[in-house]
PDB file of C-alpha atoms in Angstrom:
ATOM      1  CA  UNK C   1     -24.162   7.812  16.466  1.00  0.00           C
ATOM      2  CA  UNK C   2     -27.288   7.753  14.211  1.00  0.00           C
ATOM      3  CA  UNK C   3     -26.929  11.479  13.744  1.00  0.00           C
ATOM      4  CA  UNK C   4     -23.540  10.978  12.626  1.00  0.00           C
ATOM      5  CA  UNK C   5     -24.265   9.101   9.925  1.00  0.00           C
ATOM      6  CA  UNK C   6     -26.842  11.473   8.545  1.00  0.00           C
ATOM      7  CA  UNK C   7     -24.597  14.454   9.287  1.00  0.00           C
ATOM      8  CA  UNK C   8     -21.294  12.941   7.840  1.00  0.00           C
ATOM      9  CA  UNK C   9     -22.094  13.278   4.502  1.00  0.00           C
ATOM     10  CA  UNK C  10     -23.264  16.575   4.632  1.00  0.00           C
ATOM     11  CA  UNK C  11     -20.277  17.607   5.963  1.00  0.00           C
ATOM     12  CA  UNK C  12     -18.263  15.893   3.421  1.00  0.00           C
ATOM     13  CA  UNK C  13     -20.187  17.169   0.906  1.00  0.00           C
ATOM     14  CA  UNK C  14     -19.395  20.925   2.542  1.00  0.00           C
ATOM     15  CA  UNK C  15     -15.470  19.984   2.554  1.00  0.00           C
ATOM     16  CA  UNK C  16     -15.870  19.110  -1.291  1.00  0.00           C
ATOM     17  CA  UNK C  17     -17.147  21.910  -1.902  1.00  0.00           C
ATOM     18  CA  UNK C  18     -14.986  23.830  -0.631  1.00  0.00           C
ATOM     19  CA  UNK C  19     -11.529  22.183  -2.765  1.00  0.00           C
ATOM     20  CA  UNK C  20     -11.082  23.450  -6.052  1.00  0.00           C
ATOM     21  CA  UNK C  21     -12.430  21.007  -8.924  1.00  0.00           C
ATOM     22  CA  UNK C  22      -8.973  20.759 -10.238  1.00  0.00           C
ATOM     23  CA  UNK C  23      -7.921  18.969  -7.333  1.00  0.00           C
ATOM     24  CA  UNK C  24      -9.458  15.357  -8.194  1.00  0.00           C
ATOM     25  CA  UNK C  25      -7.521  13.608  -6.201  1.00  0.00           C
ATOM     26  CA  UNK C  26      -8.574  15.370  -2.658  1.00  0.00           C
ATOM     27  CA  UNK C  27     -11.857  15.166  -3.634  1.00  0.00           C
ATOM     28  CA  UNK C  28     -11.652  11.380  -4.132  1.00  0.00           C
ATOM     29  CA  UNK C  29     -10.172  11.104  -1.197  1.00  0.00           C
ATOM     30  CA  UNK C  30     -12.449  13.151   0.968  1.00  0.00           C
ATOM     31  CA  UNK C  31     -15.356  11.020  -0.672  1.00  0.00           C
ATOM     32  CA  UNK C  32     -13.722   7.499   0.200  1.00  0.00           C
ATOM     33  CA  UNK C  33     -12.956   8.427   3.721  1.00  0.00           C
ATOM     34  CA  UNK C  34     -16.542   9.618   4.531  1.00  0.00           C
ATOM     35  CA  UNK C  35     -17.864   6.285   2.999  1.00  0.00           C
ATOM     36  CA  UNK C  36     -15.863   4.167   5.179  1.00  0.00           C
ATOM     37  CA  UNK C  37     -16.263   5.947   8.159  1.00  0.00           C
ATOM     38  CA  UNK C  38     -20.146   5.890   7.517  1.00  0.00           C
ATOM     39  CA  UNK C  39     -19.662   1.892   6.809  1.00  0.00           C
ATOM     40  CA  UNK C  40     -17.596   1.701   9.903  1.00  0.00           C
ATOM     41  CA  UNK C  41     -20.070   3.934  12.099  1.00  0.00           C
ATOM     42  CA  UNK C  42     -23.186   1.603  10.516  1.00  0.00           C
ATOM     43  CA  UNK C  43     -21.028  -1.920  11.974  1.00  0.00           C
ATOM     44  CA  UNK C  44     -20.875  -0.257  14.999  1.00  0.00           C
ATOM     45  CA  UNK C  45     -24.635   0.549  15.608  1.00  0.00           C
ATOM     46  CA  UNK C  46     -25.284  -2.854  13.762  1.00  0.00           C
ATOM     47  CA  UNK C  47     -22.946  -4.600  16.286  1.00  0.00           C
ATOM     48  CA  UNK C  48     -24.259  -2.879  19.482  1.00  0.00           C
ATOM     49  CA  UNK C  49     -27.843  -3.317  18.932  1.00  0.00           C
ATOM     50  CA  UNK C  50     -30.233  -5.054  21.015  1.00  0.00           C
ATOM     51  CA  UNK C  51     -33.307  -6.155  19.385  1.00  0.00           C
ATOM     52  CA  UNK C  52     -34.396  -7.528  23.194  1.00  0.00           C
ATOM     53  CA  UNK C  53     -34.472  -3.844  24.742  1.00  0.00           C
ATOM     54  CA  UNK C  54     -37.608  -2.563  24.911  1.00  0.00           C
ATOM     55  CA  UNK C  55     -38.102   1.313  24.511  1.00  0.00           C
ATOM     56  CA  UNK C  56     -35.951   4.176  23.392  1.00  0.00           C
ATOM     57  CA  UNK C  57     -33.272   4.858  25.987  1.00  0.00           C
ATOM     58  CA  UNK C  58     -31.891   9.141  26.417  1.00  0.00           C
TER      59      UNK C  58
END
C-alpha cells in the first residue's frame, strides 16, 4: 500500500502527460481522482495501523 501512494502520482503525472494540454478538463480530472485515491489509500493505512506491533512484518 505504501508503495502505492508514492507510485500513484507518478503515474498520474505519466497519464497527464500523455493528454493534450487543450484538454483541461481530463487533465483536471485525472489530477482529482489520483488525489482522492491517495487520500483514500492514506485512511486506509492510517486506519489499519498498529502502533502495538513490534517489528516490520514481509
Amino acid at each position: 500500500m505504501l508503495s502505492l501512494i508514492v507510485f500513484l502520482p507518478i503515474i498520474a503525472g505519466l497519464i497527464i502527460l500523455a493528454v493534450p494540454a487543450s484538454q483541461k478538463q481530463i487533465i483536471r480530472i485525472v489530477s482529482l481522482l489520483a488525489a482522492v485515491a491517495q487520500g483514500v489509500i492514506a485512511v486506509l493505512i492510517w486506519r489499519h495501523y498498529d502502533p502495538t506491533m513490534a517489528g516490520i512484518i514481509a
